[in-house]
CSV table of C-alpha atoms in Angstrom, one decimal:
chain,number,residue,atom,x,y,z
A,5,UNK,CA,106.9,129.8,166.7
A,6,UNK,CA,104.5,132.7,167.3
A,7,UNK,CA,104.3,134.3,170.7
A,8,UNK,CA,100.7,133.3,171.6
A,9,UNK,CA,101.6,129.7,170.8
A,10,UNK,CA,104.7,129.9,173.1
A,11,UNK,CA,102.8,131.5,175.9
A,12,UNK,CA,100.1,128.8,175.5
A,13,UNK,CA,102.6,126.0,175.7
A,14,UNK,CA,104.3,127.6,178.7
A,15,UNK,CA,101.0,127.9,180.4
A,16,UNK,CA,100.3,124.3,179.8
A,17,UNK,CA,103.6,123.3,181.3
A,18,UNK,CA,102.9,125.5,184.3
A,19,UNK,CA,99.5,123.9,184.8
A,20,UNK,CA,101.1,120.5,184.6
A,21,UNK,CA,103.7,121.6,187.3
A,22,UNK,CA,100.9,122.9,189.5
A,23,UNK,CA,98.9,119.6,189.2
A,24,UNK,CA,102.1,117.7,189.9
A,25,UNK,CA,102.8,119.8,193.0
A,26,UNK,CA,99.2,119.6,194.3
A,27,UNK,CA,99.3,115.9,194.3
A,28,UNK,CA,102.9,115.6,195.5
A,29,UNK,CA,102.2,117.8,198.5
A,30,UNK,CA,99.0,115.9,199.3
A,31,UNK,CA,96.6,118.7,198.7
A,32,UNK,CA,94.8,116.6,196.1
A,33,UNK,CA,94.4,112.9,196.4
A,34,UNK,CA,96.1,110.9,193.6
A,35,UNK,CA,92.8,109.0,193.3
A,36,UNK,CA,91.2,112.2,192.1
A,37,UNK,CA,93.8,113.7,189.9
A,38,UNK,CA,96.6,111.8,188.3
A,39,UNK,CA,100.1,113.3,188.5
A,40,UNK,CA,101.1,114.5,185.0
A,41,UNK,CA,104.3,112.6,185.4
A,42,UNK,CA,102.5,109.3,186.1
A,43,UNK,CA,100.2,110.1,183.2
A,44,UNK,CA,103.1,110.2,180.9
A,45,UNK,CA,104.5,107.0,182.3
A,46,UNK,CA,101.0,105.4,182.0
A,47,UNK,CA,101.1,105.9,178.2
A,48,UNK,CA,104.0,103.3,178.0
A,49,UNK,CA,102.0,100.9,180.1
A,50,UNK,CA,98.9,101.5,178.0
A,51,UNK,CA,100.8,100.8,174.8
A,52,UNK,CA,102.4,97.6,176.2
A,53,UNK,CA,99.6,96.1,178.3
A,54,UNK,CA,96.4,97.5,176.9
A,55,UNK,CA,97.3,97.7,173.2
A,56,UNK,CA,96.6,101.4,173.0
A,57,UNK,CA,97.7,101.5,169.4
A,58,UNK,CA,95.3,98.7,168.5
A,59,UNK,CA,92.5,100.5,170.3
A,60,UNK,CA,93.3,103.6,168.3
A,61,UNK,CA,93.4,101.6,165.0
A,62,UNK,CA,90.1,100.0,165.9
A,63,UNK,CA,88.4,103.4,166.5
A,64,UNK,CA,89.9,104.9,163.4
A,65,UNK,CA,89.1,101.8,161.3
A,66,UNK,CA,85.5,102.0,162.4
A,67,UNK,CA,85.4,105.7,161.8
A,68,UNK,CA,86.8,105.4,158.3
A,69,UNK,CA,84.5,102.5,157.4
A,70,UNK,CA,81.6,104.6,158.7
A,71,UNK,CA,82.6,107.7,156.6
A,72,UNK,CA,83.1,105.6,153.5
A,73,UNK,CA,79.6,104.0,153.8
A,74,UNK,CA,78.1,107.4,154.8
A,75,UNK,CA,79.7,109.0,151.6
A,76,UNK,CA,78.6,106.1,149.4
A,77,UNK,CA,75.0,106.5,150.7
A,78,UNK,CA,74.9,110.2,151.4
A,79,UNK,CA,76.4,111.5,148.2
A,80,UNK,CA,73.9,109.9,145.8
A,81,UNK,CA,71.1,110.9,148.2
A,82,UNK,CA,72.3,114.5,148.2
A,83,UNK,CA,72.4,114.4,144.4
A,84,UNK,CA,68.9,113.0,144.2
A,85,UNK,CA,67.6,115.7,146.5
A,86,UNK,CA,69.2,118.3,144.3
A,87,UNK,CA,67.9,116.7,141.1
A,88,UNK,CA,64.3,116.3,142.4
A,89,UNK,CA,63.6,119.7,143.8
A,90,UNK,CA,60.3,118.9,145.4
A,91,UNK,CA,61.9,116.1,147.5
A,92,UNK,CA,64.8,118.4,148.3
A,93,UNK,CA,62.6,121.1,149.6
A,94,UNK,CA,60.3,118.7,151.4
A,95,UNK,CA,63.2,117.0,153.4
A,96,UNK,CA,65.4,120.0,153.8
A,97,UNK,CA,64.2,121.1,157.2
A,98,UNK,CA,63.9,117.5,158.3
A,99,UNK,CA,67.6,116.9,157.6
A,100,UNK,CA,68.4,120.1,159.4
A,101,UNK,CA,66.5,118.9,162.4
A,102,UNK,CA,68.2,115.4,162.3
A,103,UNK,CA,71.6,117.1,162.1
A,104,UNK,CA,70.8,118.9,165.4
A,105,UNK,CA,69.0,116.0,167.0
A,106,UNK,CA,70.7,113.9,169.7
A,107,UNK,CA,70.9,110.8,167.4
A,108,UNK,CA,73.4,109.2,169.7
A,109,UNK,CA,70.6,108.6,172.2
A,110,UNK,CA,69.0,106.2,169.8
A,111,UNK,CA,71.9,103.7,170.4
A,112,UNK,CA,69.9,101.3,172.6
A,113,UNK,CA,67.5,100.7,169.7
A,114,UNK,CA,70.3,99.6,167.4
A,115,UNK,CA,72.0,97.7,170.3
A,116,UNK,CA,68.8,95.6,170.4
A,117,UNK,CA,68.9,95.0,166.6
A,118,UNK,CA,72.6,94.5,166.0
A,119,UNK,CA,73.8,93.4,169.4
A,120,UNK,CA,77.1,94.6,170.9
A,121,UNK,CA,79.0,94.3,167.6
A,122,UNK,CA,81.4,96.2,165.4
A,123,UNK,CA,78.5,96.6,162.9
A,124,UNK,CA,76.5,98.4,165.5
A,125,UNK,CA,79.2,100.9,166.3
A,126,UNK,CA,79.9,101.5,162.6
A,127,UNK,CA,76.2,101.9,161.9
A,128,UNK,CA,75.9,104.6,164.5
A,129,UNK,CA,78.8,106.4,162.8
A,130,UNK,CA,77.1,106.0,159.4
A,131,UNK,CA,73.9,107.4,160.8
A,132,UNK,CA,75.5,110.5,162.3
A,133,UNK,CA,78.0,111.0,159.5
A,134,UNK,CA,75.7,110.7,156.5
A,135,UNK,CA,73.4,113.6,157.4
A,136,UNK,CA,75.9,116.4,157.0
A,137,UNK,CA,77.1,114.8,153.7
A,138,UNK,CA,73.6,114.7,152.3
A,139,UNK,CA,73.0,118.3,153.3
A,140,UNK,CA,76.2,119.6,151.9
A,141,UNK,CA,76.2,117.7,148.6
A,142,UNK,CA,72.7,119.1,147.8
A,143,UNK,CA,73.8,122.6,148.9
A,144,UNK,CA,77.0,122.5,146.9
A,145,UNK,CA,75.2,121.6,143.7
A,146,UNK,CA,72.5,124.2,144.3
A,147,UNK,CA,75.1,126.9,144.8
A,148,UNK,CA,77.1,126.3,141.6
A,149,UNK,CA,77.3,129.8,140.0
A,150,UNK,CA,74.9,130.3,137.2
A,151,UNK,CA,77.6,131.7,135.0
A,152,UNK,CA,79.4,128.4,134.9
A,153,UNK,CA,76.3,126.7,133.7
A,154,UNK,CA,75.7,129.5,131.1
A,155,UNK,CA,79.2,129.0,129.7
A,156,UNK,CA,78.7,125.2,129.5
A,157,UNK,CA,75.4,125.9,127.6
A,158,UNK,CA,77.1,128.4,125.3
A,159,UNK,CA,79.6,125.6,124.4
A,160,UNK,CA,76.8,123.3,123.8
A,161,UNK,CA,78.1,120.9,126.4
A,162,UNK,CA,76.1,117.7,127.0
A,163,UNK,CA,74.3,117.2,130.3
A,164,UNK,CA,76.8,114.6,131.4
A,165,UNK,CA,79.8,116.8,130.6
A,166,UNK,CA,78.2,119.7,132.4
A,167,UNK,CA,77.6,117.6,135.5
A,168,UNK,CA,81.0,115.8,135.7
A,169,UNK,CA,83.3,118.6,134.4
A,170,UNK,CA,81.5,121.8,135.5
A,171,UNK,CA,79.1,121.2,138.4
A,172,UNK,CA,81.0,118.6,140.3
A,173,UNK,CA,84.4,120.4,140.5
A,174,UNK,CA,82.5,123.6,141.5
A,175,UNK,CA,80.8,121.7,144.3
A,176,UNK,CA,83.9,120.0,145.7
A,177,UNK,CA,84.7,122.5,148.5
A,178,UNK,CA,81.2,122.4,149.9
A,179,UNK,CA,81.0,118.6,149.5
A,180,UNK,CA,84.3,118.3,151.4
A,181,UNK,CA,82.9,120.4,154.2
A,182,UNK,CA,80.1,117.9,154.5
A,183,UNK,CA,82.5,115.0,154.5
A,184,UNK,CA,84.7,116.7,157.2
A,185,UNK,CA,81.7,117.4,159.4
A,186,UNK,CA,80.5,113.8,158.8
A,187,UNK,CA,83.9,112.5,159.9
A,188,UNK,CA,84.0,114.7,163.0
A,189,UNK,CA,80.5,113.5,164.0
A,190,UNK,CA,81.2,109.9,163.2
A,191,UNK,CA,84.4,109.9,165.3
A,192,UNK,CA,82.8,111.7,168.2
A,193,UNK,CA,79.8,109.4,168.2
A,194,UNK,CA,81.9,106.2,167.8
A,195,UNK,CA,84.1,107.1,170.7
A,196,UNK,CA,81.0,107.9,172.8
A,197,UNK,CA,79.3,104.7,171.9
A,198,UNK,CA,82.4,102.7,172.6
A,199,UNK,CA,82.6,104.3,176.0
A,200,UNK,CA,78.9,103.7,176.7
A,201,UNK,CA,78.7,100.0,175.7
A,202,UNK,CA,82.3,99.0,176.8
A,203,UNK,CA,83.1,97.7,173.4
A,204,UNK,CA,85.7,98.5,170.7
A,205,UNK,CA,88.6,100.9,170.8
A,206,UNK,CA,89.6,104.1,172.7
A,207,UNK,CA,86.2,104.8,174.3
A,208,UNK,CA,86.1,101.3,175.8
A,209,UNK,CA,89.6,101.8,177.2
A,210,UNK,CA,88.5,104.9,179.1
A,211,UNK,CA,85.6,103.1,180.6
A,212,UNK,CA,87.8,100.1,181.5
A,213,UNK,CA,90.4,102.3,183.2
A,214,UNK,CA,87.7,104.0,185.2
A,215,UNK,CA,86.1,100.8,186.4
A,216,UNK,CA,89.5,99.4,187.3
A,217,UNK,CA,90.3,102.6,189.2
A,218,UNK,CA,93.5,103.1,187.2
A,219,UNK,CA,93.4,106.9,187.5
A,220,UNK,CA,96.7,107.7,185.6
A,221,UNK,CA,95.7,105.3,182.8
A,222,UNK,CA,92.3,106.9,182.6
A,223,UNK,CA,93.6,110.4,182.4
A,224,UNK,CA,96.3,109.3,179.9
A,225,UNK,CA,93.7,107.7,177.6
A,226,UNK,CA,91.5,110.8,177.8
A,227,UNK,CA,94.4,113.1,176.9
A,228,UNK,CA,95.4,110.7,174.2
A,229,UNK,CA,91.9,110.9,172.7
A,230,UNK,CA,91.9,114.7,172.8
A,231,UNK,CA,95.3,114.8,171.1
A,232,UNK,CA,94.6,112.4,168.2
A,233,UNK,CA,91.1,113.8,167.5
A,234,UNK,CA,92.5,117.3,167.5
A,235,UNK,CA,95.3,116.3,165.1
A,236,UNK,CA,92.8,114.6,162.8
A,237,UNK,CA,90.5,117.6,162.7
A,238,UNK,CA,93.4,120.0,162.2
A,239,UNK,CA,94.6,117.9,159.2
A,240,UNK,CA,91.1,117.9,157.7
A,241,UNK,CA,90.9,121.7,158.1
A,242,UNK,CA,94.2,122.0,156.2
A,243,UNK,CA,93.0,119.8,153.4
A,244,UNK,CA,89.9,122.0,153.2
A,245,UNK,CA,91.9,125.2,152.9
A,246,UNK,CA,93.9,123.6,150.0
A,247,UNK,CA,90.7,122.7,148.2
A,248,UNK,CA,89.3,126.1,148.6
A,249,UNK,CA,92.4,127.8,147.1
A,250,UNK,CA,92.4,125.5,143.9
B,17,UNK,CA,63.0,130.1,151.1
B,18,UNK,CA,59.7,132.0,150.6
B,19,UNK,CA,56.4,130.3,149.8
B,20,UNK,CA,56.5,131.8,146.4
B,21,UNK,CA,59.3,129.7,145.0
B,22,UNK,CA,58.3,126.6,146.9
B,23,UNK,CA,57.5,123.9,144.4
B,24,UNK,CA,54.1,122.4,144.6
B,25,UNK,CA,53.4,119.0,146.3
B,26,UNK,CA,55.9,119.6,149.1
B,27,UNK,CA,53.2,118.9,151.7
B,28,UNK,CA,52.0,115.9,149.8
B,29,UNK,CA,55.6,114.4,149.6
B,30,UNK,CA,56.0,114.9,153.4
B,31,UNK,CA,52.7,113.3,154.2
B,32,UNK,CA,53.3,110.3,151.9
B,33,UNK,CA,56.8,109.9,153.4
B,34,UNK,CA,55.5,109.8,157.0
B,35,UNK,CA,52.8,107.3,156.0
B,36,UNK,CA,55.3,105.1,154.1
B,37,UNK,CA,57.7,105.2,157.1
B,38,UNK,CA,54.9,104.2,159.4
B,39,UNK,CA,53.9,101.3,157.1
B,40,UNK,CA,57.5,100.3,156.6
B,41,UNK,CA,58.0,100.2,160.3
B,42,UNK,CA,54.9,98.1,160.8
B,43,UNK,CA,55.9,95.7,158.1
B,44,UNK,CA,59.4,95.3,159.6
B,45,UNK,CA,57.9,94.7,163.0
B,46,UNK,CA,55.5,91.9,161.6
B,47,UNK,CA,57.8,90.5,159.0
B,48,UNK,CA,59.8,88.2,161.3
B,49,UNK,CA,63.1,89.4,159.6
B,50,UNK,CA,64.4,90.5,163.0
B,51,UNK,CA,64.1,88.6,166.3
B,52,UNK,CA,60.7,88.9,167.8
B,53,UNK,CA,60.1,92.0,169.9
B,54,UNK,CA,63.2,93.8,168.6
B,55,UNK,CA,61.1,96.2,166.6
B,56,UNK,CA,57.7,96.6,168.2
B,57,UNK,CA,54.6,97.4,166.2
B,58,UNK,CA,53.3,101.0,165.9
B,59,UNK,CA,50.4,100.0,168.1
B,60,UNK,CA,52.6,98.6,170.8
B,61,UNK,CA,54.7,101.8,170.9
B,62,UNK,CA,51.5,103.9,171.0
B,63,UNK,CA,50.3,101.9,173.9
B,64,UNK,CA,53.6,102.2,175.7
B,65,UNK,CA,53.6,105.9,175.0
B,66,UNK,CA,50.2,106.2,176.6
B,67,UNK,CA,51.3,104.2,179.7
B,68,UNK,CA,54.3,106.4,180.1
B,69,UNK,CA,52.4,109.7,179.8
B,70,UNK,CA,49.6,108.6,182.2
B,71,UNK,CA,51.9,107.1,184.8
B,72,UNK,CA,53.8,108.8,187.6
B,73,UNK,CA,57.2,107.2,187.0
B,74,UNK,CA,58.0,109.3,183.9
B,75,UNK,CA,57.5,112.6,185.7
B,76,UNK,CA,59.7,111.6,188.6
B,77,UNK,CA,62.6,110.8,186.3
B,78,UNK,CA,61.8,113.8,184.1
B,79,UNK,CA,62.1,116.1,187.2
B,80,UNK,CA,65.6,114.6,187.9
B,81,UNK,CA,66.8,115.1,184.4
B,82,UNK,CA,65.2,118.5,184.2
B,83,UNK,CA,67.0,119.6,187.4
B,84,UNK,CA,70.3,118.3,186.1
B,85,UNK,CA,69.9,119.9,182.7
B,86,UNK,CA,68.8,123.2,184.3
B,87,UNK,CA,71.8,123.3,186.7
B,88,UNK,CA,74.3,122.2,184.1
B,89,UNK,CA,72.9,124.7,181.6
B,90,UNK,CA,73.1,127.7,184.0
B,91,UNK,CA,76.7,126.8,185.1
B,92,UNK,CA,77.8,126.1,181.5
B,93,UNK,CA,76.3,129.3,180.1
B,94,UNK,CA,77.5,131.6,182.8
B,95,UNK,CA,81.0,130.1,182.7
B,96,UNK,CA,81.0,130.2,178.9
B,97,UNK,CA,79.8,133.8,178.8
B,98,UNK,CA,82.4,135.0,181.3
B,99,UNK,CA,85.2,133.1,179.6
B,100,UNK,CA,84.1,134.4,176.2
B,101,UNK,CA,84.1,138.0,177.3
B,102,UNK,CA,87.5,137.6,178.9
B,103,UNK,CA,88.9,136.1,175.7
B,104,UNK,CA,87.4,138.9,173.7
B,105,UNK,CA,88.4,141.7,176.0
B,106,UNK,CA,92.0,140.6,176.2
B,107,UNK,CA,93.0,139.8,172.6
B,108,UNK,CA,96.4,138.3,173.5
B,109,UNK,CA,94.8,135.9,176.0
B,110,UNK,CA,92.3,135.1,173.3
B,111,UNK,CA,95.0,134.2,170.8
B,112,UNK,CA,96.7,132.1,173.4
B,113,UNK,CA,93.6,130.1,174.5
B,114,UNK,CA,91.7,129.8,171.2
B,115,UNK,CA,93.5,126.7,169.9
B,116,UNK,CA,92.9,124.9,173.2
B,117,UNK,CA,89.2,125.9,173.3
B,118,UNK,CA,88.7,124.8,169.7
B,119,UNK,CA,90.4,121.5,170.3
B,120,UNK,CA,88.4,120.7,173.4
B,121,UNK,CA,85.2,121.9,171.8
B,122,UNK,CA,85.3,119.1,169.2
B,123,UNK,CA,86.3,116.2,171.4
B,124,UNK,CA,83.5,113.9,172.6
B,125,UNK,CA,82.6,115.3,176.0
B,126,UNK,CA,81.3,112.0,177.3
B,127,UNK,CA,84.9,110.7,177.8
B,128,UNK,CA,85.1,113.3,180.6
B,129,UNK,CA,82.4,111.5,182.5
B,130,UNK,CA,84.8,109.3,184.5
B,131,UNK,CA,86.7,112.4,185.7
B,132,UNK,CA,83.3,114.0,186.7
B,133,UNK,CA,82.4,110.9,188.6
B,134,UNK,CA,85.7,110.8,190.4
B,135,UNK,CA,85.3,114.4,191.4
B,136,UNK,CA,81.6,114.5,192.1
B,137,UNK,CA,80.6,111.0,192.7
B,138,UNK,CA,78.2,108.8,190.6
B,139,UNK,CA,75.1,110.8,191.6
B,140,UNK,CA,73.4,113.7,189.8
B,141,UNK,CA,76.3,116.1,190.5
B,142,UNK,CA,78.5,114.3,187.9
B,143,UNK,CA,75.7,114.6,185.3
B,144,UNK,CA,75.4,118.3,186.0
B,145,UNK,CA,79.1,118.6,185.6
B,146,UNK,CA,79.1,116.8,182.2
B,147,UNK,CA,76.1,118.9,181.1
B,148,UNK,CA,77.9,122.1,182.1
B,149,UNK,CA,81.1,121.1,180.4
B,150,UNK,CA,79.1,120.3,177.2
B,151,UNK,CA,77.2,123.5,177.3
B,152,UNK,CA,80.2,125.7,178.0
B,153,UNK,CA,82.0,125.3,174.7
B,154,UNK,CA,79.3,126.5,172.2
B,155,UNK,CA,78.7,129.5,174.5
B,156,UNK,CA,82.4,130.4,174.9
B,157,UNK,CA,83.0,130.1,171.1
B,158,UNK,CA,80.1,132.2,170.1
B,159,UNK,CA,80.6,134.8,172.8
B,160,UNK,CA,84.3,135.2,171.9
B,161,UNK,CA,83.4,135.5,168.2
B,162,UNK,CA,80.7,138.0,169.1
B,163,UNK,CA,83.2,140.1,171.1
B,164,UNK,CA,85.1,140.7,167.9
B,165,UNK,CA,82.0,142.0,166.2
B,166,UNK,CA,81.3,144.7,168.7
B,167,UNK,CA,81.6,148.1,167.1
B,168,UNK,CA,84.8,149.8,168.2
B,169,UNK,CA,83.0,153.1,168.7
B,170,UNK,CA,80.8,151.5,171.5
B,171,UNK,CA,84.0,150.4,173.3
B,172,UNK,CA,85.6,153.8,172.9
B,173,UNK,CA,82.5,155.5,174.3
B,174,UNK,CA,82.7,153.2,177.3
B,175,UNK,CA,86.4,154.1,177.8
B,176,UNK,CA,85.6,157.8,177.4
B,177,UNK,CA,83.1,157.6,180.2
B,178,UNK,CA,85.8,155.9,182.3
B,179,UNK,CA,83.7,152.8,182.8
B,180,UNK,CA,84.9,150.2,185.3
B,181,UNK,CA,85.3,146.6,184.1
B,182,UNK,CA,81.9,145.7,185.5
B,183,UNK,CA,80.3,148.6,183.8
B,184,UNK,CA,81.9,147.7,180.5
B,185,UNK,CA,80.5,144.2,180.8
B,186,UNK,CA,76.9,145.2,181.7
B,187,UNK,CA,76.6,148.4,179.6
B,188,UNK,CA,78.7,147.7,176.5
B,189,UNK,CA,79.6,144.1,176.0
B,190,UNK,CA,76.4,142.2,177.1
B,191,UNK,CA,73.9,144.4,175.2
B,192,UNK,CA,76.0,143.8,172.0
B,193,UNK,CA,76.2,140.1,172.7
B,194,UNK,CA,72.5,139.2,172.8
B,195,UNK,CA,72.5,137.4,169.4
B,196,UNK,CA,75.8,135.5,169.7
B,197,UNK,CA,74.7,134.5,173.2
B,198,UNK,CA,71.3,133.2,172.0
B,199,UNK,CA,73.0,131.2,169.3
B,200,UNK,CA,75.5,129.8,171.8
B,201,UNK,CA,72.7,129.0,174.3
B,202,UNK,CA,70.6,127.3,171.7
B,203,UNK,CA,73.5,125.0,170.7
B,204,UNK,CA,74.6,124.7,174.3
B,205,UNK,CA,71.2,123.6,175.5
B,206,UNK,CA,71.1,120.8,172.9
B,207,UNK,CA,74.5,119.4,173.9
B,208,UNK,CA,73.8,119.9,177.7
B,209,UNK,CA,70.7,117.7,177.2
B,210,UNK,CA,72.8,115.1,175.4
B,211,UNK,CA,75.6,115.3,178.0
B,212,UNK,CA,73.2,114.8,180.9
B,213,UNK,CA,71.3,111.9,179.3
B,214,UNK,CA,74.4,110.1,178.2
B,215,UNK,CA,75.8,110.4,181.7
B,216,UNK,CA,72.6,108.9,183.1
B,217,UNK,CA,72.7,106.1,180.6
B,218,UNK,CA,76.2,105.2,181.6
B,219,UNK,CA,75.9,105.1,185.3
B,220,UNK,CA,73.1,106.6,187.5
B,221,UNK,CA,70.0,105.7,189.6
B,222,UNK,CA,67.5,108.2,188.2
B,223,UNK,CA,66.5,110.4,185.2
B,224,UNK,CA,65.2,109.7,181.7
B,225,UNK,CA,68.6,108.2,180.6
B,226,UNK,CA,68.5,105.8,183.5
B,227,UNK,CA,64.9,104.9,182.6
B,228,UNK,CA,65.9,104.2,179.0
B,229,UNK,CA,68.8,101.9,179.8
B,230,UNK,CA,66.7,100.2,182.4
B,231,UNK,CA,64.0,99.4,179.8
B,232,UNK,CA,66.8,98.1,177.6
B,233,UNK,CA,68.2,95.9,180.3
B,234,UNK,CA,64.8,94.4,180.9
B,235,UNK,CA,64.0,94.1,177.2
B,236,UNK,CA,61.0,96.3,177.4
B,237,UNK,CA,61.5,97.5,173.9
B,238,UNK,CA,58.1,99.2,173.3
B,239,UNK,CA,58.7,101.3,176.4
B,240,UNK,CA,62.2,102.1,175.2
B,241,UNK,CA,60.8,103.4,171.9
B,242,UNK,CA,58.1,105.4,173.7
B,243,UNK,CA,60.7,107.0,176.0
B,244,UNK,CA,63.0,107.9,173.2
B,245,UNK,CA,60.2,109.5,171.2
B,246,UNK,CA,59.4,111.6,174.3
B,247,UNK,CA,63.0,112.5,174.8
B,248,UNK,CA,63.3,113.7,171.2
B,249,UNK,CA,60.1,115.7,171.5
B,250,UNK,CA,61.5,117.4,174.6
B,251,UNK,CA,64.8,118.1,172.9
B,252,UNK,CA,63.0,119.6,169.9
B,253,UNK,CA,60.7,121.8,172.0
B,254,UNK,CA,63.6,123.0,174.1
B,255,UNK,CA,65.3,124.1,170.9
B,256,UNK,CA,62.2,125.8,169.7
B,257,UNK,CA,61.7,127.6,173.0
B,258,UNK,CA,65.3,129.0,172.8
B,259,UNK,CA,64.7,130.2,169.3
B,260,UNK,CA,61.4,131.8,170.3
B,261,UNK,CA,63.1,133.6,173.3
B,262,UNK,CA,65.8,134.8,170.9
B,263,UNK,CA,63.3,136.2,168.5
B,264,UNK,CA,61.5,137.9,171.3
B,265,UNK,CA,64.6,139.5,172.7
B,266,UNK,CA,65.7,140.7,169.2
B,267,UNK,CA,62.4,142.5,168.8
B,268,UNK,CA,62.4,144.1,172.2
B,269,UNK,CA,64.2,147.3,173.1
B,270,UNK,CA,68.0,146.9,173.2
């Protein structure tokens, strides 16, 4: 392991010891800050009594459903916006604005339409996940190097061949960036929605622990969410590096 | 893209899209496909919008949200700038902390709301804390990245003049960090607004987020639509304001 990583982990352990000592010595109330040791113990309770694993699978399942639908909808839309340039240019800045807009705040509207259901949570994931996919598919196709297209033309390749065998492979890294961003957005928004409406997987669990004043359980769930989302995003970044090197 | 290579009819396409969306909305509202009142008509929303803007209630809640966003933004930006400069000025510390900062930057900040409420109570302070936490990360990331871009010769000149730490910050680092800071602040303001509003939606007694969820709970759907339109307009104008300030600063003497 490299030195910065080691120092970082040592610092983390030291911080945990300081928190442990602060609570143990009574400087901070255990109702405010959970002891790191009870947090670790709480994980066991969460798995046994609160079906933490099921909550995680629920959240991940919703996220993957959302990203699948978002890809199925967003990729053809991105292609159409590339193919019909006028529409692409017309909607380009709108998509950029939507990408930056606080779409999660619209959730009460969809709560009214869908009710507190799985579909509503997935829908919010699709809404937030599809936008980066549309943007990046269009961009990936627009940025295919002209020399590739010239070579295809020199070989008298058909339009279909040029699209499937030349343009699409060239656009894959950019498209994947879109899918990765879509997944990050979908996951973050789905956990947020779950927390806000007390429904579904991990987000709901945090809210439940808070309202039950189960401080160690609440801290443990939050740390758990940070760990699994970080792991997922790290894996996606690795896949992306692979794709870029091909 | 310049106006020269803009294809024709872009304006027409936009206009037609807006009209079609309006008509589609109106049709959906009147079609009876959804339960009655779930999607109000365009007219009903316009009426509600007028009621909101002409009433006093909106401004009271807007003031609360504005104060929370303002306080959270100031705390988040100053903390983020200080942390970013430290991470950049001490490269080893930067390498140690970067993975943790990156990891926390992408997690949904809203799940920290319970901790904020335990620490600061369920009042406005917890919303300020969530807003500050949300705004902190874009600023620290962009400041730390900006520190790496500072020209080495500027830092050497500072050292040659035997600058103190504070002088290095005010005379060397900050002037070179204007652009990264503006970028960070623009992104930061957006997420601070979201953080504060979501905090209000979850549990609060005032602010635009509270108002929205209150409308939802009383099934005043037209009011809810009107309020969300106003919130989006505010978010967009805040973003435009930050960009304008950035452009202004970039043109001025630096």
